[in-house]
JSON list of C-alpha atoms in Angstrom, two decimals:
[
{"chain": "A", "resi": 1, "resn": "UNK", "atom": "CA", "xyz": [95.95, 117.75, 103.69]},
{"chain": "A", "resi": 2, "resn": "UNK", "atom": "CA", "xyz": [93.07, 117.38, 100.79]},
{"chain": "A", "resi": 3, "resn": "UNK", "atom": "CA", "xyz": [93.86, 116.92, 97.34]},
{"chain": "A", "resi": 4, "resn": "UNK", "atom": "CA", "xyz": [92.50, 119.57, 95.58]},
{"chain": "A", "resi": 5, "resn": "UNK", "atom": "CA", "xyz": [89.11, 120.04, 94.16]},
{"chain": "A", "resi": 6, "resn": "UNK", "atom": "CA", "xyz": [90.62, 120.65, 90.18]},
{"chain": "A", "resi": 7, "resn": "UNK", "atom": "CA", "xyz": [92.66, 117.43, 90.92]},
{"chain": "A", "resi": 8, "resn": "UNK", "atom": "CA", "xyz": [90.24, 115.29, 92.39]},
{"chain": "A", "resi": 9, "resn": "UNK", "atom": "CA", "xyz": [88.37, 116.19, 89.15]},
{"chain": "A", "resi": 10, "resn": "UNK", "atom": "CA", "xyz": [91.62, 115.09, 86.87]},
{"chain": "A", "resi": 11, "resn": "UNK", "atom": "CA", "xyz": [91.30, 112.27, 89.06]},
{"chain": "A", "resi": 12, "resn": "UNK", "atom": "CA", "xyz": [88.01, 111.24, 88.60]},
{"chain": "A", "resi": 13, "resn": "UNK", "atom": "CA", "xyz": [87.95, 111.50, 84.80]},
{"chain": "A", "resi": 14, "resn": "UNK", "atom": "CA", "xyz": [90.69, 108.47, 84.24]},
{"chain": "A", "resi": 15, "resn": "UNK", "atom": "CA", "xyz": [88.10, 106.29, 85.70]},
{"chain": "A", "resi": 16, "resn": "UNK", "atom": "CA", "xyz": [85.49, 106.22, 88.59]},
{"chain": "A", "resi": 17, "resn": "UNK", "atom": "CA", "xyz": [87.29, 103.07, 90.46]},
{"chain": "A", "resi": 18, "resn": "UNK", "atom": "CA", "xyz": [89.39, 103.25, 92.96]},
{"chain": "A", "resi": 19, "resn": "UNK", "atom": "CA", "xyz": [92.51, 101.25, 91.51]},
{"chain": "A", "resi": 20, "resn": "UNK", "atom": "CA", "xyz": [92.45, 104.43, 88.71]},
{"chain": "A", "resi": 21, "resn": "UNK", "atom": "CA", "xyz": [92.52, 106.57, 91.72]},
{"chain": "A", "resi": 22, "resn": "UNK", "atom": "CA", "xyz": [95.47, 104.72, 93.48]},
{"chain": "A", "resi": 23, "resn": "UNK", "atom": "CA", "xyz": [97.29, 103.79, 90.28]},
{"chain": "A", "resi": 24, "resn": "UNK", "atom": "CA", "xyz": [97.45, 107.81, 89.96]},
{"chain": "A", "resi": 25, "resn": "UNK", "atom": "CA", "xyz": [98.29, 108.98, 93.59]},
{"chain": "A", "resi": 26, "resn": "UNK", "atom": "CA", "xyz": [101.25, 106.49, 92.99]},
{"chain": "A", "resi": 27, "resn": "UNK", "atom": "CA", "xyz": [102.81, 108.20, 90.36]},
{"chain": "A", "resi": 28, "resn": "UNK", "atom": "CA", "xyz": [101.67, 111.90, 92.35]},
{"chain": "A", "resi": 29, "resn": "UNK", "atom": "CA", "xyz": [105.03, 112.78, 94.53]},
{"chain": "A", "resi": 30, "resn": "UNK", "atom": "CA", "xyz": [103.54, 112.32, 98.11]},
{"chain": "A", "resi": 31, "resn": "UNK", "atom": "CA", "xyz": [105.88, 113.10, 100.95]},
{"chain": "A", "resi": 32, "resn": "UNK", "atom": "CA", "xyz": [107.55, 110.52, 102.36]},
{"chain": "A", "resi": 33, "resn": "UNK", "atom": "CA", "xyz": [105.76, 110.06, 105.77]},
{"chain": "A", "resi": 34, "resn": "UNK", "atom": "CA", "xyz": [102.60, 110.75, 104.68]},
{"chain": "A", "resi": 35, "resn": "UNK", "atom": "CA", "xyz": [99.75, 107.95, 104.73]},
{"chain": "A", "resi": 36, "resn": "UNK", "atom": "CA", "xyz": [97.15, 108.81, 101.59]},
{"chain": "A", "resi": 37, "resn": "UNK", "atom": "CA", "xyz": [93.71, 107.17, 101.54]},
{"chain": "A", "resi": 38, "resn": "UNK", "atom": "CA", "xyz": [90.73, 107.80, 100.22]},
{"chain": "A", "resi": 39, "resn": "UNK", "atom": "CA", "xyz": [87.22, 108.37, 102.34]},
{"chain": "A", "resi": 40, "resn": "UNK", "atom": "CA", "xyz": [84.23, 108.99, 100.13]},
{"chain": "A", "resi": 41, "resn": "UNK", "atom": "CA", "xyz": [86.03, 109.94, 96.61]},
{"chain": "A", "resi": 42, "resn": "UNK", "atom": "CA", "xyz": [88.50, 112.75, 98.48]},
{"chain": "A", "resi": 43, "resn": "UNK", "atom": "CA", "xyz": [91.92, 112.52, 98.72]},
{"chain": "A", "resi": 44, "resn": "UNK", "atom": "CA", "xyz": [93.39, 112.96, 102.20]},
{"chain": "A", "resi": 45, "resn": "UNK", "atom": "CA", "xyz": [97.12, 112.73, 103.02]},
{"chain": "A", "resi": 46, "resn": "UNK", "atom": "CA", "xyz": [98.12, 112.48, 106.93]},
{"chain": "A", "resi": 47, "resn": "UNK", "atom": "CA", "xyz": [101.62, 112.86, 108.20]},
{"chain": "A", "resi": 48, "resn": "UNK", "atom": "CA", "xyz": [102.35, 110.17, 110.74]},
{"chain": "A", "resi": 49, "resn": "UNK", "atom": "CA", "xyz": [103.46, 111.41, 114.11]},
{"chain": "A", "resi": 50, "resn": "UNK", "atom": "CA", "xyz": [105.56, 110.10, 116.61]},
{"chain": "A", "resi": 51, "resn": "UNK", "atom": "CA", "xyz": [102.30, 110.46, 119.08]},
{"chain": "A", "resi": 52, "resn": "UNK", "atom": "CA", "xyz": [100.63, 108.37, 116.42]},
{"chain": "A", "resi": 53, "resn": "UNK", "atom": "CA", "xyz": [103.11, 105.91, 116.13]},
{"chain": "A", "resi": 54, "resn": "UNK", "atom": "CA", "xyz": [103.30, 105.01, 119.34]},
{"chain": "A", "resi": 55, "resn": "UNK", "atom": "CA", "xyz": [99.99, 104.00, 120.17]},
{"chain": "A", "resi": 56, "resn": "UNK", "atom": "CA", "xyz": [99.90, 102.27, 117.21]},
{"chain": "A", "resi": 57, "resn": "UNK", "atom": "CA", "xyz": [102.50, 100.39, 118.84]},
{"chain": "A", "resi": 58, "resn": "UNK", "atom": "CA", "xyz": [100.80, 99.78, 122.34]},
{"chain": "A", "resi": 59, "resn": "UNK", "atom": "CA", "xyz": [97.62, 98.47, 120.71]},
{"chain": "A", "resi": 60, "resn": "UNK", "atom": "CA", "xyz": [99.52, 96.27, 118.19]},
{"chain": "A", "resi": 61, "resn": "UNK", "atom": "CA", "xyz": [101.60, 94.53, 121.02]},
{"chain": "A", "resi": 62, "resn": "UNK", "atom": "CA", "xyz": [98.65, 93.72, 122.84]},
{"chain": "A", "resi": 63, "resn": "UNK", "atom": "CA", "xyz": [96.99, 92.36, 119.92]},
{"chain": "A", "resi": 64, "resn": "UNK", "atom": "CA", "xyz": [100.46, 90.23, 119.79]},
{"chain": "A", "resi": 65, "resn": "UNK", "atom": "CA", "xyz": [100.28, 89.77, 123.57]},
{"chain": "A", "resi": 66, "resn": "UNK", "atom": "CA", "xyz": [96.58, 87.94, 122.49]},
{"chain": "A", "resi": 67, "resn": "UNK", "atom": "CA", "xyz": [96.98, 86.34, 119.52]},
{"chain": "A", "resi": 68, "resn": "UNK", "atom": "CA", "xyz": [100.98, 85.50, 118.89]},
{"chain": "A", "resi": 69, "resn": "UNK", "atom": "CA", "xyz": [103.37, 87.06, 116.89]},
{"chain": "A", "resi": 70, "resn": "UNK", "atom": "CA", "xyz": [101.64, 85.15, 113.64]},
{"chain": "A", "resi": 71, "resn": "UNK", "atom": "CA", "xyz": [98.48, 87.54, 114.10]},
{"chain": "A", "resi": 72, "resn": "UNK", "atom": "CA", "xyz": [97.16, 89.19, 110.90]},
{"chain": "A", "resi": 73, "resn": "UNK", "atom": "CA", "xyz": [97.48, 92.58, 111.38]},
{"chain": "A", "resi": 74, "resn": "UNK", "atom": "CA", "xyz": [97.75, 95.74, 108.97]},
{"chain": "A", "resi": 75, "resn": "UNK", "atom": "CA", "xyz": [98.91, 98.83, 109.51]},
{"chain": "A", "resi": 76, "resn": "UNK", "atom": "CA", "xyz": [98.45, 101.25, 106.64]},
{"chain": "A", "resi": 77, "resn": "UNK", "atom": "CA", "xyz": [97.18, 98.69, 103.82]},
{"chain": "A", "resi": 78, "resn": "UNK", "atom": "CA", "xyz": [94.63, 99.51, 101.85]},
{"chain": "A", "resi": 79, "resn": "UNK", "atom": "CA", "xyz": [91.09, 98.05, 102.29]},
{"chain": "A", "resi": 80, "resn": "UNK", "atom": "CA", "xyz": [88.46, 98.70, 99.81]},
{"chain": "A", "resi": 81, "resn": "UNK", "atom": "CA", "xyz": [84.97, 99.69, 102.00]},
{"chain": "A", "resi": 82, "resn": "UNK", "atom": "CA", "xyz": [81.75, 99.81, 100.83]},
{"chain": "A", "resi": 83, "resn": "UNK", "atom": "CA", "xyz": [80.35, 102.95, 99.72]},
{"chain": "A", "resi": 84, "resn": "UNK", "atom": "CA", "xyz": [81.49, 105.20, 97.25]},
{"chain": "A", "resi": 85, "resn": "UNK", "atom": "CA", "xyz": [84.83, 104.77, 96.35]},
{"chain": "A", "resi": 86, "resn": "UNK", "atom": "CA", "xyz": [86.35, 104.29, 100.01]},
{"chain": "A", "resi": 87, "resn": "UNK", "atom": "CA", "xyz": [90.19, 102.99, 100.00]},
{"chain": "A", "resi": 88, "resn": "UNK", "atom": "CA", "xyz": [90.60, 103.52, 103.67]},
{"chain": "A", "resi": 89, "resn": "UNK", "atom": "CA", "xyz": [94.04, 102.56, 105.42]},
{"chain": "A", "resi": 90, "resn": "UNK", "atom": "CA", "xyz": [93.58, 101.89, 108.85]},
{"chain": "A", "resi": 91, "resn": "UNK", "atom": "CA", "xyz": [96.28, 102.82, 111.00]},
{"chain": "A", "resi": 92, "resn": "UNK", "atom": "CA", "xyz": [95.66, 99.01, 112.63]},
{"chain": "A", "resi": 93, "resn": "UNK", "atom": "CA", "xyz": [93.09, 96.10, 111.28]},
{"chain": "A", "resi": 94, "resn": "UNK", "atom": "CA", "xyz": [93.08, 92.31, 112.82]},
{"chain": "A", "resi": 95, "resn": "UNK", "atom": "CA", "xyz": [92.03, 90.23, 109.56]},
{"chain": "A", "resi": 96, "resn": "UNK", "atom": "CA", "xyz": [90.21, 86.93, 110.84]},
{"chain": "A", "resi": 97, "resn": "UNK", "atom": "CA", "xyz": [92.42, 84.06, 111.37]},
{"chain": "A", "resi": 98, "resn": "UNK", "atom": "CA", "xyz": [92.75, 81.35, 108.19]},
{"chain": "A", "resi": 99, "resn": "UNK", "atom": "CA", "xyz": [91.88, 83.72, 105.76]},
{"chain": "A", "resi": 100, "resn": "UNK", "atom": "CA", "xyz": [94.39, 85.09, 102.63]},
{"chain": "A", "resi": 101, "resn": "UNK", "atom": "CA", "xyz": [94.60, 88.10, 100.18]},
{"chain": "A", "resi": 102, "resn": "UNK", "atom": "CA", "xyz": [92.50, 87.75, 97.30]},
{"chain": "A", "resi": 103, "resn": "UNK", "atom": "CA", "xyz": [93.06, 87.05, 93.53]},
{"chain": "A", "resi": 104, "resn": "UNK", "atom": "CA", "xyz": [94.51, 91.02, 93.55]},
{"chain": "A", "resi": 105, "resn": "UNK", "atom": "CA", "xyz": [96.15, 90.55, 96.38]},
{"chain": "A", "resi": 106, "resn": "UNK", "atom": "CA", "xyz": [93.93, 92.73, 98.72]},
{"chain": "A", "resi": 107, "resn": "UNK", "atom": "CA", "xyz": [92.13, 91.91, 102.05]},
{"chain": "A", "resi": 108, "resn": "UNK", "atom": "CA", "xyz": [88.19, 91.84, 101.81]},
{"chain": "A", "resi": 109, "resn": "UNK", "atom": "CA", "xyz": [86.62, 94.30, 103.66]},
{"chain": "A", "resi": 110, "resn": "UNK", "atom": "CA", "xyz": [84.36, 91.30, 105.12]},
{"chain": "A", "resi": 111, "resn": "UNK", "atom": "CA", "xyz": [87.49, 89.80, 106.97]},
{"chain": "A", "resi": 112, "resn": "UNK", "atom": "CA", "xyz": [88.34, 92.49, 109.05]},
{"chain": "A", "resi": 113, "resn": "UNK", "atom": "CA", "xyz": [87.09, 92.34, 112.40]},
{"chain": "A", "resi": 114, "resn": "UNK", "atom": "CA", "xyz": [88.90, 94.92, 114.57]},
{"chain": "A", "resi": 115, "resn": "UNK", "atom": "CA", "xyz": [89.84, 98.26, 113.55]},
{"chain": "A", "resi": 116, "resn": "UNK", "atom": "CA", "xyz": [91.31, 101.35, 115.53]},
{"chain": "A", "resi": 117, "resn": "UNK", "atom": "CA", "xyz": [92.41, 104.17, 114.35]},
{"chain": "A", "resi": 118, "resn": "UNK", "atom": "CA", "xyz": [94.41, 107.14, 116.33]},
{"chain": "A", "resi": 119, "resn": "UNK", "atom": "CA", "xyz": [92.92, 110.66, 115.57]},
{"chain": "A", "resi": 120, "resn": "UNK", "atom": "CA", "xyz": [95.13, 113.44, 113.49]},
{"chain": "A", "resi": 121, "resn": "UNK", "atom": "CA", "xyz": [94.01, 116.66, 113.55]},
{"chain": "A", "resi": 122, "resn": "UNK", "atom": "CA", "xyz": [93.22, 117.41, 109.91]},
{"chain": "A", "resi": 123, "resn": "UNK", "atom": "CA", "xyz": [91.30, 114.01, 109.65]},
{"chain": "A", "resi": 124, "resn": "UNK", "atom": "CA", "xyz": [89.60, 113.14, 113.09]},
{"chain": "A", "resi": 125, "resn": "UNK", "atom": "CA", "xyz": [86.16, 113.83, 111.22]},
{"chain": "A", "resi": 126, "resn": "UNK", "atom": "CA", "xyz": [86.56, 111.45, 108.48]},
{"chain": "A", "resi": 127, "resn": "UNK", "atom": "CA", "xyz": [87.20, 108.66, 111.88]},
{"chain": "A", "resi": 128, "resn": "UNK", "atom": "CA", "xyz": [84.51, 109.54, 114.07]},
{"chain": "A", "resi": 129, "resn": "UNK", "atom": "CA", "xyz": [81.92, 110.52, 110.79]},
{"chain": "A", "resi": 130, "resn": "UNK", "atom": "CA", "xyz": [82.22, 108.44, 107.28]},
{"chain": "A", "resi": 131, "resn": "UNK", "atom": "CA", "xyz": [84.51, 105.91, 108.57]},
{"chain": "A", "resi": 132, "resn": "UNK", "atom": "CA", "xyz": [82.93, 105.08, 111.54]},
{"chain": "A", "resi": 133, "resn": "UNK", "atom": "CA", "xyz": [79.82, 104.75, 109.66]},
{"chain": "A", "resi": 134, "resn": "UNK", "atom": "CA", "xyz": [81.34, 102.43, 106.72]},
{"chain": "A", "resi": 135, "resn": "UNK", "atom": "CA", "xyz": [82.85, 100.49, 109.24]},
{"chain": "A", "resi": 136, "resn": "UNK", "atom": "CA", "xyz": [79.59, 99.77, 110.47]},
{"chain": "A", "resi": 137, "resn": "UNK", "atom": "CA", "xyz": [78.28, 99.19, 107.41]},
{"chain": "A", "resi": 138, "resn": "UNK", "atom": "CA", "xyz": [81.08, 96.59, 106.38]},
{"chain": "A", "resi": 139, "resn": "UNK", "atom": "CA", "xyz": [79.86, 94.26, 109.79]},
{"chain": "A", "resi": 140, "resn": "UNK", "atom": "CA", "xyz": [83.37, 95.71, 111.07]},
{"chain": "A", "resi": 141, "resn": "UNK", "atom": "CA", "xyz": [82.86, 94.09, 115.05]},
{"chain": "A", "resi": 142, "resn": "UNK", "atom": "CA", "xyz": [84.90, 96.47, 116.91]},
{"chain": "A", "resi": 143, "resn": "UNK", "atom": "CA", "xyz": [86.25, 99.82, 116.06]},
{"chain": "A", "resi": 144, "resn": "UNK", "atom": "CA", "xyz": [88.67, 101.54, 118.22]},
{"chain": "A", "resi": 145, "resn": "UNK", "atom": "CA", "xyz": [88.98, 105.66, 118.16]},
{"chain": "A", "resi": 146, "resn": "UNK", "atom": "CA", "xyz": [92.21, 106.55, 120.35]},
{"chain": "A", "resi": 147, "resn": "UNK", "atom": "CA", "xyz": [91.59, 110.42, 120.63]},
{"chain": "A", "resi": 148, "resn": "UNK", "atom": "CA", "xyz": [94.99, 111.70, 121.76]},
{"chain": "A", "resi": 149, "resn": "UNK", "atom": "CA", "xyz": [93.75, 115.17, 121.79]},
{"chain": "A", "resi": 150, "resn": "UNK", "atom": "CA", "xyz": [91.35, 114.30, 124.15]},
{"chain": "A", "resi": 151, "resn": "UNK", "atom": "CA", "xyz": [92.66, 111.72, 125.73]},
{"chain": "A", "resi": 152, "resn": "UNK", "atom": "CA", "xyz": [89.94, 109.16, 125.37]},
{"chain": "A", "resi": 153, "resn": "UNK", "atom": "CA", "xyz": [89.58, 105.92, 123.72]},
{"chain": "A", "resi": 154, "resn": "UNK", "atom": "CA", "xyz": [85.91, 105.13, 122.14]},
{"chain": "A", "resi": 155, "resn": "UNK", "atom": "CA", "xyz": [85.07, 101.77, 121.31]},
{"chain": "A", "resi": 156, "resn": "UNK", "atom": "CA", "xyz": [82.42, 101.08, 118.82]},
{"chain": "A", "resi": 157, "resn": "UNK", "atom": "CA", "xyz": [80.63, 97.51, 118.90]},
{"chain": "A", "resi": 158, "resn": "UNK", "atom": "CA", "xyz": [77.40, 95.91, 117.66]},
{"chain": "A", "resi": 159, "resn": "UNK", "atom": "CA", "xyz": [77.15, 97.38, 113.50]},
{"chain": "A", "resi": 160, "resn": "UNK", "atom": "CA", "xyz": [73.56, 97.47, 112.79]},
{"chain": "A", "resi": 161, "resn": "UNK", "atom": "CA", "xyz": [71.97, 99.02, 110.19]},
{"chain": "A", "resi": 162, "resn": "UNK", "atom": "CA", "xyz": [75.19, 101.49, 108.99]},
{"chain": "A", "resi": 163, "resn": "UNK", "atom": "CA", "xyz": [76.14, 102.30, 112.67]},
{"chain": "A", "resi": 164, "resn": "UNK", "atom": "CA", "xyz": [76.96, 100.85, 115.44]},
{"chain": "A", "resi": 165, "resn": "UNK", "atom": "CA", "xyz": [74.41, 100.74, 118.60]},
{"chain": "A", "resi": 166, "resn": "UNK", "atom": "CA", "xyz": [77.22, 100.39, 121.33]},
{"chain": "A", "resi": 167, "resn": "UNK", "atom": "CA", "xyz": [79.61, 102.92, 122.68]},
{"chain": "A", "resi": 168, "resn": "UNK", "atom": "CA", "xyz": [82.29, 103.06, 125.40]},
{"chain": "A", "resi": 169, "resn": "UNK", "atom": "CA", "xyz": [84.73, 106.04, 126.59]},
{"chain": "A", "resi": 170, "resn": "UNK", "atom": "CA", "xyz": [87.67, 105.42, 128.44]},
{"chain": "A", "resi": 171, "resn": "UNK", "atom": "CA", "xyz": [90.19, 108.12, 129.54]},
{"chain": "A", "resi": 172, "resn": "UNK", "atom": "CA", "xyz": [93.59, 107.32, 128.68]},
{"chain": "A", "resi": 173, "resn": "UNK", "atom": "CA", "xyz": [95.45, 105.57, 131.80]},
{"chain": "A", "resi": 174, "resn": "UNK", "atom": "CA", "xyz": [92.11, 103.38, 132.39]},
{"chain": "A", "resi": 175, "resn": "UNK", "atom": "CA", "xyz": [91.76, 100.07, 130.70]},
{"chain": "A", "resi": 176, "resn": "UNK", "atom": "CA", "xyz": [90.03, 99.44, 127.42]},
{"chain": "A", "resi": 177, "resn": "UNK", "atom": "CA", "xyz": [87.92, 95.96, 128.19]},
{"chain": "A", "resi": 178, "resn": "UNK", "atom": "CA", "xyz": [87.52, 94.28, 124.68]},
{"chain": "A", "resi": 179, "resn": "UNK", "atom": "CA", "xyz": [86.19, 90.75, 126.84]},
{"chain": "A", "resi": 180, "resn": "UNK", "atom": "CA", "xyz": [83.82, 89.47, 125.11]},
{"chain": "A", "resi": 181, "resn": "UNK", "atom": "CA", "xyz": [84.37, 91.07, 121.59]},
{"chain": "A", "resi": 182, "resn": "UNK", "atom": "CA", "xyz": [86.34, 89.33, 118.72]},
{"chain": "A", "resi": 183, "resn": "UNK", "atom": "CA", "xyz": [89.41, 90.24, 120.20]},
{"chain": "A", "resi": 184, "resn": "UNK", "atom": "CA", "xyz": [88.82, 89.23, 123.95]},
{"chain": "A", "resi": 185, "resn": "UNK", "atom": "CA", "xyz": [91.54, 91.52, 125.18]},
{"chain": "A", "resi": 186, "resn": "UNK", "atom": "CA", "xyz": [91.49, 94.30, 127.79]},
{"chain": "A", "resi": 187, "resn": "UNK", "atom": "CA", "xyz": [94.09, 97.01, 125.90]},
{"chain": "A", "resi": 188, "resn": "UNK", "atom": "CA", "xyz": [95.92, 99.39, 128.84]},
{"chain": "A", "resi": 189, "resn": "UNK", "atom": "CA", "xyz": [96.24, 102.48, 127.87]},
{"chain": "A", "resi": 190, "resn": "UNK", "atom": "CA", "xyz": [98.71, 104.03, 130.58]},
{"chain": "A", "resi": 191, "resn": "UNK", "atom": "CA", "xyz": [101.16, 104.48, 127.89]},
{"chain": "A", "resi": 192, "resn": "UNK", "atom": "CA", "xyz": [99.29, 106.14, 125.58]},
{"chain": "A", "resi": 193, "resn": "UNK", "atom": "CA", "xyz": [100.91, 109.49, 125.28]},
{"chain": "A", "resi": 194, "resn": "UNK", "atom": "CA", "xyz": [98.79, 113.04, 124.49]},
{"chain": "A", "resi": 195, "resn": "UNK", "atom": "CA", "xyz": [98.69, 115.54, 122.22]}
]
């Protein structure tokens, strides 16, 4: 769902940043359930699935599998992009190891280096379109799409110039190789259930 066009206007006149915008949506009675974020100065709130969920799950126990139970991972935090005003929440982001929060008690966008996201109807353009691309433009190493409509996985490598110059497909039941990326993982995706 998209916040309307009259209040993304109220929005945008109590400031042009996106704390203002968050500060706001907090105080806005969102459904419980629903992840909000904010691509490109629109509003969109997602209900999460149980489809969704679990292949959250999948991939975040084989980042665990990887990198121990201590790994920095996020699910549904918010991340500040680059671009205009782009608070995205990744349904999953690996922060490099040794670093922390900052003064505000946000991660940097620079310190992310794995990202997937699993595609809901209503929003699958923002993840393949204007995230992808910011993504890309943050230096973002590998960005995961797991298409459960399709069944596919698409993994994004190598950001250059606002997009990234390497893509792989993989049907879900195959194996997602990740060897030699950041995360050095091959991610099965037998149990990633459809749509």
């Amino acid at each position: 769902m998209t916040v309307l066009q009259e209040d993304r206007i109220k929005m945008a006149d109590h400031g042009d940043d996106l704390d203002s915008w968050f500060e706001r949506l907090e105080r806005m009675p969102v459904p419980e359930g629903y992840r909000v974020e904010i691509v490109e100065g629109f509003v969109h709130m997602t209900p999460q699935r149980n489809v969704h969920w679990q292949i959250i799950r999948r991939i975040m126990h084989a980042l665990e599998a990887r990198f121990g139970m201590e790994v920095t991972a996020l699910s549904d935090v918010r991340i500040d992009f680059p671009g205009h005003l782009n608070g995205f929440c990744p349904d999953l982001a690996k922060v490099r190891d040794g670093v922390e929060e900052d003064s505000y008690g946000r991660w940097r966008y620079q310190d992310i280096e794995f990202v997937a996201e699993v595609i809901s109807k209503g929003t699958a353009a923002n993840d393949y379109g204007p995230k992808r691309l910011t993504y890309a433009t943050a230096g973002v190493p590998v960005y995961l799409i797991a298409d459960p409509y399709t069944g596919k996985c698409h993994v994004y490598t190598d950001p250059k110039r606002g997009d990234y110059r390497t893509e792989l497909s993989v049907a879900f039941g195959a194996e997602v190789d990740l060897t030699g990326t950041v995360v050095d993982l091959v991610l099965p995706t037998d149990g990633f259930p459809r749509e």
